[in-house]
Amino acid sequence: MIRLSPPKHSISDAIQLCTDGMSKKDLRDRIAQGSGIIRESAADYSVKAEVGELFKINPIGDDEESVVNSGISKREFVNLYEYYFRNANKPGREIYDALMLSANECCPFCGGLGRPKNLDHYLPKAHFPQFSILPLNLLPSCRDCNMDGKGEHYATVYHEQMIHPYLDKECFFQEQWVFAKVLPGAPCTLDFYVSTPEEWEANDKLRATQHFKDFDLSKRYSIQATNLITTVVHMRHTFMNGTTAEEFKEFLLSYSNPSFFINHWQVVASQALANSDWFCAEGHL
Ligand SMILES: [Zn+2]
């Protein structure tokens, strides 16, 4: 939903900072020996993510002690993240904090509805431990989006993949595909839905729909919009009392913060309210 600039730190930076904080010489040596393969995997990740093919990477089996590469086990890769990257007392934390800051307090998966609470692995470390400290695989996410809490699910086909904030196609970020319609009532509500541009590839249409569903955005946006509706109805009753439906429509179209992106729930909500003749004419009563 929200495009984030790719991380400034590379996989080499992550390996360096994590091993700087490591007292176990044996593990440090094995990581040094395997760093070439880890970097190759990272390069492959980047290439695949840009064309939406991360789902083609095979998951690692369940055995915690299975060797992922260069004598480094799955368990050790997971621990590398938990003890040497996320740990507030280790040098690797510098990258964790930089990635969190890069989101500018807006969770990229729900489009800023929530504030990022921690970093999540786009490809879960339980199945793809080789990417446990890859900055490109680490994304700030809010409590409600919390990908690590989604049962370590991973996509096996293109359209099941969540939109990748660092590397995915521009169309997901630049073109409008979230819309809403007013459901008249007292109070009225907004029904948010996906409507992708006609010219999109079928798989991208499915993917946007899947992302919207996976993060429960219709319900979450609708709940959030109730406050907005209450606010604008109150305005109509007070200092905008006496304005015509057309004037109120114009006001609603300009109501969103201009810095918001095209699929931001509030942009979409204002647009839907403005486009509702019922709301502009009678919905305030
Ligand atoms: Zn979120």
PDB file of C-alpha atoms and ligand atoms in Angstrom:
ATOM      1  CA  MET A   1       0.000   0.000   0.000  1.00  0.00           C
ATOM      2  CA  ILE A   2       2.721   2.467   0.964  1.00  0.00           C
ATOM      3  CA  ARG A   3       5.964   2.462  -0.982  1.00  0.00           C
ATOM      4  CA  LEU A   4       9.032   2.528   1.259  1.00  0.00           C
ATOM      5  CA  SER A   5      12.498   3.377   0.004  1.00  0.00           C
ATOM      6  CA  PRO A   6      14.660   0.256  -0.036  1.00  0.00           C
ATOM      7  CA  PRO A   7      16.885  -0.009   3.050  1.00  0.00           C
ATOM      8  CA  LYS A   8      20.158   1.868   3.044  1.00  0.00           C
ATOM      9  CA  HIS A   9      21.852  -1.068   4.744  1.00  0.00           C
ATOM     10  CA  SER A  10      22.888  -4.027   2.636  1.00  0.00           C
ATOM     11  CA  ILE A  11      23.128  -7.684   3.598  1.00  0.00           C
ATOM     12  CA  SER A  12      26.893  -7.141   3.959  1.00  0.00           C
ATOM     13  CA  ASP A  13      26.247  -4.402   6.529  1.00  0.00           C
ATOM     14  CA  ALA A  14      23.897  -6.730   8.392  1.00  0.00           C
ATOM     15  CA  ILE A  15      26.416  -9.579   8.443  1.00  0.00           C
ATOM     16  CA  GLN A  16      29.157  -7.230   9.592  1.00  0.00           C
ATOM     17  CA  LEU A  17      27.191  -5.635  12.419  1.00  0.00           C
ATOM     18  CA  CYS A  18      25.736  -8.927  13.624  1.00  0.00           C
ATOM     19  CA  THR A  19      29.126 -10.636  13.731  1.00  0.00           C
ATOM     20  CA  ASP A  20      30.663  -7.582  15.425  1.00  0.00           C
ATOM     21  CA  GLY A  21      28.355  -8.297  18.349  1.00  0.00           C
ATOM     22  CA  MET A  22      29.161 -12.001  18.455  1.00  0.00           C
ATOM     23  CA  SER A  23      31.433 -13.649  20.998  1.00  0.00           C
ATOM     24  CA  LYS A  24      31.102 -17.193  19.580  1.00  0.00           C
ATOM     25  CA  LYS A  25      34.139 -17.489  17.360  1.00  0.00           C
ATOM     26  CA  ASP A  26      32.975 -20.736  15.777  1.00  0.00           C
ATOM     27  CA  LEU A  27      29.716 -19.215  14.517  1.00  0.00           C
ATOM     28  CA  ARG A  28      31.439 -16.009  13.477  1.00  0.00           C
ATOM     29  CA  ASP A  29      33.927 -17.985  11.380  1.00  0.00           C
ATOM     30  CA  ARG A  30      31.208 -20.045   9.705  1.00  0.00           C
ATOM     31  CA  ILE A  31      29.260 -16.899   8.860  1.00  0.00           C
ATOM     32  CA  ALA A  32      32.413 -15.340   7.420  1.00  0.00           C
ATOM     33  CA  GLN A  33      32.948 -18.441   5.292  1.00  0.00           C
ATOM     34  CA  GLY A  34      29.312 -18.503   4.188  1.00  0.00           C
ATOM     35  CA  SER A  35      28.925 -14.790   3.619  1.00  0.00           C
ATOM     36  CA  GLY A  36      29.366 -15.161  -0.130  1.00  0.00           C
ATOM     37  CA  ILE A  37      26.453 -17.579  -0.357  1.00  0.00           C
ATOM     38  CA  ILE A  38      24.345 -15.407   1.954  1.00  0.00           C
ATOM     39  CA  ARG A  39      25.012 -12.436  -0.325  1.00  0.00           C
ATOM     40  CA  GLU A  40      24.129 -14.477  -3.411  1.00  0.00           C
ATOM     41  CA  SER A  41      20.824 -15.478  -1.809  1.00  0.00           C
ATOM     42  CA  ALA A  42      20.183 -11.834  -1.012  1.00  0.00           C
ATOM     43  CA  ALA A  43      20.838 -10.814  -4.620  1.00  0.00           C
ATOM     44  CA  ASP A  44      18.462 -13.521  -5.824  1.00  0.00           C
ATOM     45  CA  TYR A  45      15.835 -12.245  -3.365  1.00  0.00           C
ATOM     46  CA  SER A  46      16.133  -8.738  -4.771  1.00  0.00           C
ATOM     47  CA  VAL A  47      15.791  -9.887  -8.391  1.00  0.00           C
ATOM     48  CA  LYS A  48      12.793 -12.080  -7.620  1.00  0.00           C
ATOM     49  CA  ALA A  49      11.029  -9.488  -5.461  1.00  0.00           C
ATOM     50  CA  GLU A  50      11.159  -6.907  -8.253  1.00  0.00           C
ATOM     51  CA  VAL A  51       9.237  -9.209 -10.567  1.00  0.00           C
ATOM     52  CA  GLY A  52       6.971 -10.693  -7.907  1.00  0.00           C
ATOM     53  CA  GLU A  53       8.616 -14.101  -7.914  1.00  0.00           C
ATOM     54  CA  LEU A  54       9.563 -14.558  -4.267  1.00  0.00           C
ATOM     55  CA  PHE A  55       6.969 -17.326  -4.122  1.00  0.00           C
ATOM     56  CA  LYS A  56       9.312 -19.408  -6.301  1.00  0.00           C
ATOM     57  CA  ILE A  57      11.906 -19.660  -3.534  1.00  0.00           C
ATOM     58  CA  ASN A  58      11.582 -23.027  -1.824  1.00  0.00           C
ATOM     59  CA  PRO A  59      11.062 -23.053   1.931  1.00  0.00           C
ATOM     60  CA  ILE A  60      13.533 -24.802   4.238  1.00  0.00           C
ATOM     61  CA  GLY A  61      12.249 -27.906   6.018  1.00  0.00           C
ATOM     62  CA  ASP A  62      11.042 -28.023   9.598  1.00  0.00           C
ATOM     63  CA  ASP A  63      14.196 -29.496  11.153  1.00  0.00           C
ATOM     64  CA  GLU A  64      15.750 -26.778  13.314  1.00  0.00           C
ATOM     65  CA  GLU A  65      19.180 -28.327  12.987  1.00  0.00           C
ATOM     66  CA  SER A  66      19.121 -28.690   9.213  1.00  0.00           C
ATOM     67  CA  VAL A  67      21.996 -26.877   7.557  1.00  0.00           C
ATOM     68  CA  VAL A  68      20.850 -23.972   5.398  1.00  0.00           C
ATOM     69  CA  ASN A  69      24.239 -23.120   3.985  1.00  0.00           C
ATOM     70  CA  SER A  70      27.941 -23.071   4.857  1.00  0.00           C
ATOM     71  CA  GLY A  71      27.413 -25.149   7.981  1.00  0.00           C
ATOM     72  CA  ILE A  72      24.944 -22.653   9.439  1.00  0.00           C
ATOM     73  CA  SER A  73      21.748 -24.280  10.658  1.00  0.00           C
ATOM     74  CA  LYS A  74      18.209 -22.999  10.450  1.00  0.00           C
ATOM     75  CA  ARG A  75      18.196 -22.469  14.213  1.00  0.00           C
ATOM     76  CA  GLU A  76      21.398 -20.422  14.002  1.00  0.00           C
ATOM     77  CA  PHE A  77      19.976 -18.195  11.273  1.00  0.00           C
ATOM     78  CA  VAL A  78      16.877 -17.542  13.366  1.00  0.00           C
ATOM     79  CA  ASN A  79      19.029 -16.847  16.427  1.00  0.00           C
ATOM     80  CA  LEU A  80      21.177 -14.524  14.362  1.00  0.00           C
ATOM     81  CA  TYR A  81      18.155 -12.281  13.990  1.00  0.00           C
ATOM     82  CA  GLU A  82      16.887 -12.596  17.538  1.00  0.00           C
ATOM     83  CA  TYR A  83      20.167 -12.290  19.415  1.00  0.00           C
ATOM     84  CA  TYR A  84      22.360 -10.212  17.146  1.00  0.00           C
ATOM     85  CA  PHE A  85      19.991  -8.067  15.063  1.00  0.00           C
ATOM     86  CA  ARG A  86      16.896  -7.348  17.142  1.00  0.00           C
ATOM     87  CA  ASN A  87      18.649  -7.305  20.513  1.00  0.00           C
ATOM     88  CA  ALA A  88      18.787  -3.704  21.713  1.00  0.00           C
ATOM     89  CA  ASN A  89      22.277  -4.235  23.158  1.00  0.00           C
ATOM     90  CA  LYS A  90      23.904  -5.464  19.972  1.00  0.00           C
ATOM     91  CA  PRO A  91      25.431  -3.490  17.067  1.00  0.00           C
ATOM     92  CA  GLY A  92      22.975  -5.048  14.609  1.00  0.00           C
ATOM     93  CA  ARG A  93      20.174  -3.128  16.305  1.00  0.00           C
ATOM     94  CA  GLU A  94      21.332  -0.055  14.394  1.00  0.00           C
ATOM     95  CA  ILE A  95      19.783  -1.521  11.233  1.00  0.00           C
ATOM     96  CA  TYR A  96      16.611  -2.588  13.032  1.00  0.00           C
ATOM     97  CA  ASP A  97      16.089   0.954  14.291  1.00  0.00           C
ATOM     98  CA  ALA A  98      16.853   2.509  10.885  1.00  0.00           C
ATOM     99  CA  LEU A  99      14.275   0.265   9.210  1.00  0.00           C
ATOM    100  CA  MET A 100      11.656   1.147  11.824  1.00  0.00           C
ATOM    101  CA  LEU A 101      12.332   4.863  11.344  1.00  0.00           C
ATOM    102  CA  SER A 102      12.033   4.573   7.567  1.00  0.00           C
ATOM    103  CA  ALA A 103       8.287   3.928   7.845  1.00  0.00           C
ATOM    104  CA  ASN A 104       7.705   7.391   9.248  1.00  0.00           C
ATOM    105  CA  GLU A 105       5.171   6.057  11.773  1.00  0.00           C
ATOM    106  CA  CYS A 106       2.970   4.572   9.026  1.00  0.00           C
ATOM    107  CA  CYS A 107       2.533   0.836   8.619  1.00  0.00           C
ATOM    108  CA  PRO A 108       3.049   0.122   4.910  1.00  0.00           C
ATOM    109  CA  PHE A 109       0.721  -2.888   4.769  1.00  0.00           C
ATOM    110  CA  CYS A 110      -2.493  -1.193   5.914  1.00  0.00           C
ATOM    111  CA  GLY A 111      -1.578   2.144   4.376  1.00  0.00           C
ATOM    112  CA  GLY A 112      -0.812   3.958   7.594  1.00  0.00           C
ATOM    113  CA  LEU A 113      -3.877   2.925   9.534  1.00  0.00           C
ATOM    114  CA  GLY A 114      -1.596   1.625  12.251  1.00  0.00           C
ATOM    115  CA  ARG A 115       1.783   2.686  13.589  1.00  0.00           C
ATOM    116  CA  PRO A 116       4.621   0.214  13.148  1.00  0.00           C
ATOM    117  CA  LYS A 117       5.227  -1.778  16.299  1.00  0.00           C
ATOM    118  CA  ASN A 118       8.047  -4.037  15.173  1.00  0.00           C
ATOM    119  CA  LEU A 119       9.825  -5.497  12.173  1.00  0.00           C
ATOM    120  CA  ASP A 120       8.320  -8.493  10.468  1.00  0.00           C
ATOM    121  CA  HIS A 121       9.822 -10.890   7.967  1.00  0.00           C
ATOM    122  CA  TYR A 122       8.156 -10.712   4.562  1.00  0.00           C
ATOM    123  CA  LEU A 123       9.305 -14.278   3.935  1.00  0.00           C
ATOM    124  CA  PRO A 124       8.922 -15.758   7.432  1.00  0.00           C
ATOM    125  CA  LYS A 125      12.155 -16.768   9.101  1.00  0.00           C
ATOM    126  CA  ALA A 126      10.606 -20.073  10.181  1.00  0.00           C
ATOM    127  CA  HIS A 127      10.560 -21.157   6.536  1.00  0.00           C
ATOM    128  CA  PHE A 128      13.167 -18.900   4.961  1.00  0.00           C
ATOM    129  CA  PRO A 129      15.842 -18.533   7.657  1.00  0.00           C
ATOM    130  CA  GLN A 130      18.486 -17.586   5.087  1.00  0.00           C
ATOM    131  CA  PHE A 131      16.755 -14.179   4.920  1.00  0.00           C
ATOM    132  CA  SER A 132      16.487 -13.686   8.679  1.00  0.00           C
ATOM    133  CA  ILE A 133      18.734 -10.595   8.696  1.00  0.00           C
ATOM    134  CA  LEU A 134      18.274  -9.449   5.101  1.00  0.00           C
ATOM    135  CA  PRO A 135      17.171  -5.795   5.389  1.00  0.00           C
ATOM    136  CA  LEU A 136      15.036  -6.110   2.221  1.00  0.00           C
ATOM    137  CA  ASN A 137      13.055  -8.868   3.909  1.00  0.00           C
ATOM    138  CA  LEU A 138      12.419  -6.865   7.081  1.00  0.00           C
ATOM    139  CA  LEU A 139       9.436  -4.556   7.183  1.00  0.00           C
ATOM    140  CA  PRO A 140       7.937  -2.337   9.848  1.00  0.00           C
ATOM    141  CA  SER A 141       4.399  -3.430  10.572  1.00  0.00           C
ATOM    142  CA  CYS A 142       1.668  -2.442  12.985  1.00  0.00           C
ATOM    143  CA  ARG A 143       0.112  -4.587  15.680  1.00  0.00           C
ATOM    144  CA  ASP A 144      -2.915  -5.437  13.540  1.00  0.00           C
ATOM    145  CA  CYS A 145      -0.965  -6.262  10.383  1.00  0.00           C
ATOM    146  CA  ASN A 146       1.670  -8.217  12.303  1.00  0.00           C
ATOM    147  CA  MET A 147       2.793 -10.640   9.637  1.00  0.00           C
ATOM    148  CA  ASP A 148       4.825 -12.778  11.994  1.00  0.00           C
ATOM    149  CA  GLY A 149       1.616 -13.420  13.881  1.00  0.00           C
ATOM    150  CA  LYS A 150      -0.143 -14.740  10.797  1.00  0.00           C
ATOM    151  CA  GLY A 151       0.887 -18.293  11.464  1.00  0.00           C
ATOM    152  CA  GLU A 152       4.082 -18.069   9.444  1.00  0.00           C
ATOM    153  CA  HIS A 153       2.063 -18.326   6.263  1.00  0.00           C
ATOM    154  CA  TYR A 154       3.854 -17.888   2.981  1.00  0.00           C
ATOM    155  CA  ALA A 155       2.550 -17.633  -0.575  1.00  0.00           C
ATOM    156  CA  THR A 156       2.970 -20.478  -3.028  1.00  0.00           C
ATOM    157  CA  VAL A 157       1.508 -18.659  -6.045  1.00  0.00           C
ATOM    158  CA  TYR A 158       1.946 -15.136  -7.380  1.00  0.00           C
ATOM    159  CA  HIS A 159      -1.369 -13.639  -6.366  1.00  0.00           C
ATOM    160  CA  GLU A 160      -1.166 -14.802  -2.747  1.00  0.00           C
ATOM    161  CA  GLN A 161       1.844 -12.571  -2.123  1.00  0.00           C
ATOM    162  CA  MET A 162       1.384  -9.437  -0.063  1.00  0.00           C
ATOM    163  CA  ILE A 163       2.398  -6.247  -1.781  1.00  0.00           C
ATOM    164  CA  HIS A 164       6.090  -5.734  -1.032  1.00  0.00           C
ATOM    165  CA  PRO A 165       6.637  -2.131   0.117  1.00  0.00           C
ATOM    166  CA  TYR A 166      10.294  -1.940  -0.941  1.00  0.00           C
ATOM    167  CA  LEU A 167      10.315  -3.634  -4.304  1.00  0.00           C
ATOM    168  CA  ASP A 168       6.915  -4.250  -5.793  1.00  0.00           C
ATOM    169  CA  LYS A 169       5.387  -2.882  -8.989  1.00  0.00           C
ATOM    170  CA  GLU A 170       4.702   0.845  -9.119  1.00  0.00           C
ATOM    171  CA  CYS A 171       1.074   0.341 -10.112  1.00  0.00           C
ATOM    172  CA  PHE A 172       0.193  -0.858  -6.594  1.00  0.00           C
ATOM    173  CA  PHE A 173       1.397   2.445  -5.157  1.00  0.00           C
ATOM    174  CA  GLN A 174       0.645   4.972  -7.869  1.00  0.00           C
ATOM    175  CA  GLU A 175      -2.798   3.980  -9.137  1.00  0.00           C
ATOM    176  CA  GLN A 176      -6.072   3.969  -7.274  1.00  0.00           C
ATOM    177  CA  TRP A 177      -7.484   0.532  -6.549  1.00  0.00           C
ATOM    178  CA  VAL A 178      -9.201   1.133  -3.202  1.00  0.00           C
ATOM    179  CA  PHE A 179     -12.659   2.669  -3.349  1.00  0.00           C
ATOM    180  CA  ALA A 180     -15.620   3.089  -1.040  1.00  0.00           C
ATOM    181  CA  LYS A 181     -19.326   3.614  -1.339  1.00  0.00           C
ATOM    182  CA  VAL A 182     -21.722   5.214   1.091  1.00  0.00           C
ATOM    183  CA  LEU A 183     -24.265   2.968   2.736  1.00  0.00           C
ATOM    184  CA  PRO A 184     -27.067   5.366   3.705  1.00  0.00           C
ATOM    185  CA  GLY A 185     -28.360   5.082   7.227  1.00  0.00           C
ATOM    186  CA  ALA A 186     -28.351   6.861  10.519  1.00  0.00           C
ATOM    187  CA  PRO A 187     -25.459   7.025  10.920  1.00  0.00           C
ATOM    188  CA  CYS A 188     -24.279   6.127   7.424  1.00  0.00           C
ATOM    189  CA  THR A 189     -21.253   3.921   6.916  1.00  0.00           C
ATOM    190  CA  LEU A 190     -18.673   3.387   4.205  1.00  0.00           C
ATOM    191  CA  ASP A 191     -18.103   0.105   2.432  1.00  0.00           C
ATOM    192  CA  PHE A 192     -14.489  -0.120   1.218  1.00  0.00           C
ATOM    193  CA  TYR A 193     -13.695  -2.403  -1.701  1.00  0.00           C
ATOM    194  CA  VAL A 194     -11.090  -3.126  -4.376  1.00  0.00           C
ATOM    195  CA  SER A 195     -11.581  -2.064  -7.975  1.00  0.00           C
ATOM    196  CA  THR A 196      -8.388  -2.355  -9.972  1.00  0.00           C
ATOM    197  CA  PRO A 197      -7.717  -0.547 -13.259  1.00  0.00           C
ATOM    198  CA  GLU A 198      -9.052  -2.421 -16.273  1.00  0.00           C
ATOM    199  CA  GLU A 199      -5.636  -2.633 -17.933  1.00  0.00           C
ATOM    200  CA  TRP A 200      -3.906  -4.420 -15.038  1.00  0.00           C
ATOM    201  CA  GLU A 201      -2.809  -7.999 -15.533  1.00  0.00           C
ATOM    202  CA  ALA A 202      -5.266 -10.509 -14.097  1.00  0.00           C
ATOM    203  CA  ASN A 203      -2.725 -11.727 -11.557  1.00  0.00           C
ATOM    204  CA  ASP A 204      -2.116  -8.205 -10.242  1.00  0.00           C
ATOM    205  CA  LYS A 205      -5.847  -7.670  -9.851  1.00  0.00           C
ATOM    206  CA  LEU A 206      -6.059 -10.840  -7.803  1.00  0.00           C
ATOM    207  CA  ARG A 207      -3.050  -9.829  -5.801  1.00  0.00           C
ATOM    208  CA  ALA A 208      -4.419  -6.439  -4.773  1.00  0.00           C
ATOM    209  CA  THR A 209      -7.671  -8.126  -3.797  1.00  0.00           C
ATOM    210  CA  GLN A 210      -5.804 -10.721  -1.765  1.00  0.00           C
ATOM    211  CA  HIS A 211      -3.720  -8.093   0.042  1.00  0.00           C
ATOM    212  CA  PHE A 212      -6.881  -6.186   0.944  1.00  0.00           C
ATOM    213  CA  LYS A 213      -8.490  -9.365   2.260  1.00  0.00           C
ATOM    214  CA  ASP A 214      -5.447 -10.682   4.126  1.00  0.00           C
ATOM    215  CA  PHE A 215      -5.137  -7.496   6.160  1.00  0.00           C
ATOM    216  CA  ASP A 216      -8.897  -7.213   6.703  1.00  0.00           C
ATOM    217  CA  LEU A 217      -8.792  -3.697   5.285  1.00  0.00           C
ATOM    218  CA  SER A 218     -12.461  -3.357   4.362  1.00  0.00           C
ATOM    219  CA  LYS A 219     -13.534  -3.770   7.969  1.00  0.00           C
ATOM    220  CA  ARG A 220     -10.634  -1.834   9.455  1.00  0.00           C
ATOM    221  CA  TYR A 221     -11.106   1.146   7.094  1.00  0.00           C
ATOM    222  CA  SER A 222     -14.847   1.155   7.635  1.00  0.00           C
ATOM    223  CA  ILE A 223     -14.429   1.349  11.408  1.00  0.00           C
ATOM    224  CA  GLN A 224     -11.854   4.118  11.059  1.00  0.00           C
ATOM    225  CA  ALA A 225     -14.126   6.079   8.716  1.00  0.00           C
ATOM    226  CA  THR A 226     -16.922   6.360  11.284  1.00  0.00           C
ATOM    227  CA  ASN A 227     -14.964   9.074  13.104  1.00  0.00           C
ATOM    228  CA  LEU A 228     -14.438  10.953   9.861  1.00  0.00           C
ATOM    229  CA  ILE A 229     -18.145  10.804   9.055  1.00  0.00           C
ATOM    230  CA  THR A 230     -19.050  12.041  12.526  1.00  0.00           C
ATOM    231  CA  THR A 231     -16.597  14.924  12.135  1.00  0.00           C
ATOM    232  CA  VAL A 232     -17.804  16.125   8.737  1.00  0.00           C
ATOM    233  CA  VAL A 233     -21.465  15.758   9.698  1.00  0.00           C
ATOM    234  CA  HIS A 234     -20.736  17.883  12.771  1.00  0.00           C
ATOM    235  CA  MET A 235     -19.070  20.509  10.541  1.00  0.00           C
ATOM    236  CA  ARG A 236     -22.099  20.554   8.292  1.00  0.00           C
ATOM    237  CA  HIS A 237     -24.314  21.160  11.308  1.00  0.00           C
ATOM    238  CA  THR A 238     -22.183  23.960  12.690  1.00  0.00           C
ATOM    239  CA  PHE A 239     -19.955  26.321  10.747  1.00  0.00           C
ATOM    240  CA  MET A 240     -21.011  24.920   7.357  1.00  0.00           C
ATOM    241  CA  ASN A 241     -24.697  25.199   8.160  1.00  0.00           C
ATOM    242  CA  GLY A 242     -26.465  26.660   5.143  1.00  0.00           C
ATOM    243  CA  THR A 243     -23.969  25.525   2.512  1.00  0.00           C
ATOM    244  CA  THR A 244     -25.393  23.871  -0.586  1.00  0.00           C
ATOM    245  CA  ALA A 245     -24.884  20.236  -1.485  1.00  0.00           C
ATOM    246  CA  GLU A 246     -22.472  21.334  -4.211  1.00  0.00           C
ATOM    247  CA  GLU A 247     -20.424  23.452  -1.802  1.00  0.00           C
ATOM    248  CA  PHE A 248     -20.311  20.603   0.703  1.00  0.00           C
ATOM    249  CA  LYS A 249     -19.157  18.233  -2.043  1.00  0.00           C
ATOM    250  CA  GLU A 250     -16.332  20.630  -2.966  1.00  0.00           C
ATOM    251  CA  PHE A 251     -15.355  20.848   0.679  1.00  0.00           C
ATOM    252  CA  LEU A 252     -15.230  17.057   1.013  1.00  0.00           C
ATOM    253  CA  LEU A 253     -13.068  16.693  -2.093  1.00  0.00           C
ATOM    254  CA  SER A 254     -10.507  19.034  -0.569  1.00  0.00           C
ATOM    255  CA  TYR A 255     -10.775  17.601   2.930  1.00  0.00           C
ATOM    256  CA  SER A 256      -7.964  15.024   2.724  1.00  0.00           C
ATOM    257  CA  ASN A 257      -4.439  15.836   3.641  1.00  0.00           C
ATOM    258  CA  PRO A 258      -2.628  16.497   0.324  1.00  0.00           C
ATOM    259  CA  SER A 259       0.349  14.509   1.544  1.00  0.00           C
ATOM    260  CA  PHE A 260      -1.716  11.328   1.712  1.00  0.00           C
ATOM    261  CA  PHE A 261      -1.206   8.772  -1.032  1.00  0.00           C
ATOM    262  CA  ILE A 262      -3.878   7.827  -3.536  1.00  0.00           C
ATOM    263  CA  ASN A 263      -5.217   4.729  -1.755  1.00  0.00           C
ATOM    264  CA  HIS A 264      -5.142   6.223   1.747  1.00  0.00           C
ATOM    265  CA  TRP A 265      -8.381   5.332   3.523  1.00  0.00           C
ATOM    266  CA  GLN A 266      -9.157   8.987   4.244  1.00  0.00           C
ATOM    267  CA  VAL A 267      -8.644  10.077   0.624  1.00  0.00           C
ATOM    268  CA  VAL A 268     -10.925   7.260  -0.496  1.00  0.00           C
ATOM    269  CA  ALA A 269     -13.491   8.044   2.216  1.00  0.00           C
ATOM    270  CA  SER A 270     -13.635  11.759   1.354  1.00  0.00           C
ATOM    271  CA  GLN A 271     -13.991  10.902  -2.314  1.00  0.00           C
ATOM    272  CA  ALA A 272     -16.839   8.459  -1.612  1.00  0.00           C
ATOM    273  CA  LEU A 273     -18.701  10.936   0.609  1.00  0.00           C
ATOM    274  CA  ALA A 274     -18.266  13.704  -1.959  1.00  0.00           C
ATOM    275  CA  ASN A 275     -19.538  11.461  -4.737  1.00  0.00           C
ATOM    276  CA  SER A 276     -22.670  10.553  -2.804  1.00  0.00           C
ATOM    277  CA  ASP A 277     -25.499  12.886  -3.740  1.00  0.00           C
ATOM    278  CA  TRP A 278     -27.469  11.463  -0.840  1.00  0.00           C
ATOM    279  CA  PHE A 279     -24.751  12.310   1.685  1.00  0.00           C
ATOM    280  CA  CYS A 280     -24.069  15.793   0.320  1.00  0.00           C
ATOM    281  CA  ALA A 281     -27.752  16.667   0.142  1.00  0.00           C
ATOM    282  CA  GLU A 282     -29.393  14.783   2.988  1.00  0.00           C
ATOM    283  CA  GLY A 283     -26.799  12.672   4.772  1.00  0.00           C
ATOM    284  CA  HIS A 284     -25.994  15.442   7.194  1.00  0.00           C
ATOM    285  CA  LEU A 285     -29.526  15.623   8.530  1.00  0.00           C
TER     286      LEU A 285
HETATM  287 ZN    ZN B   1      -0.692  -2.121   9.460  1.00  0.00          ZN
END
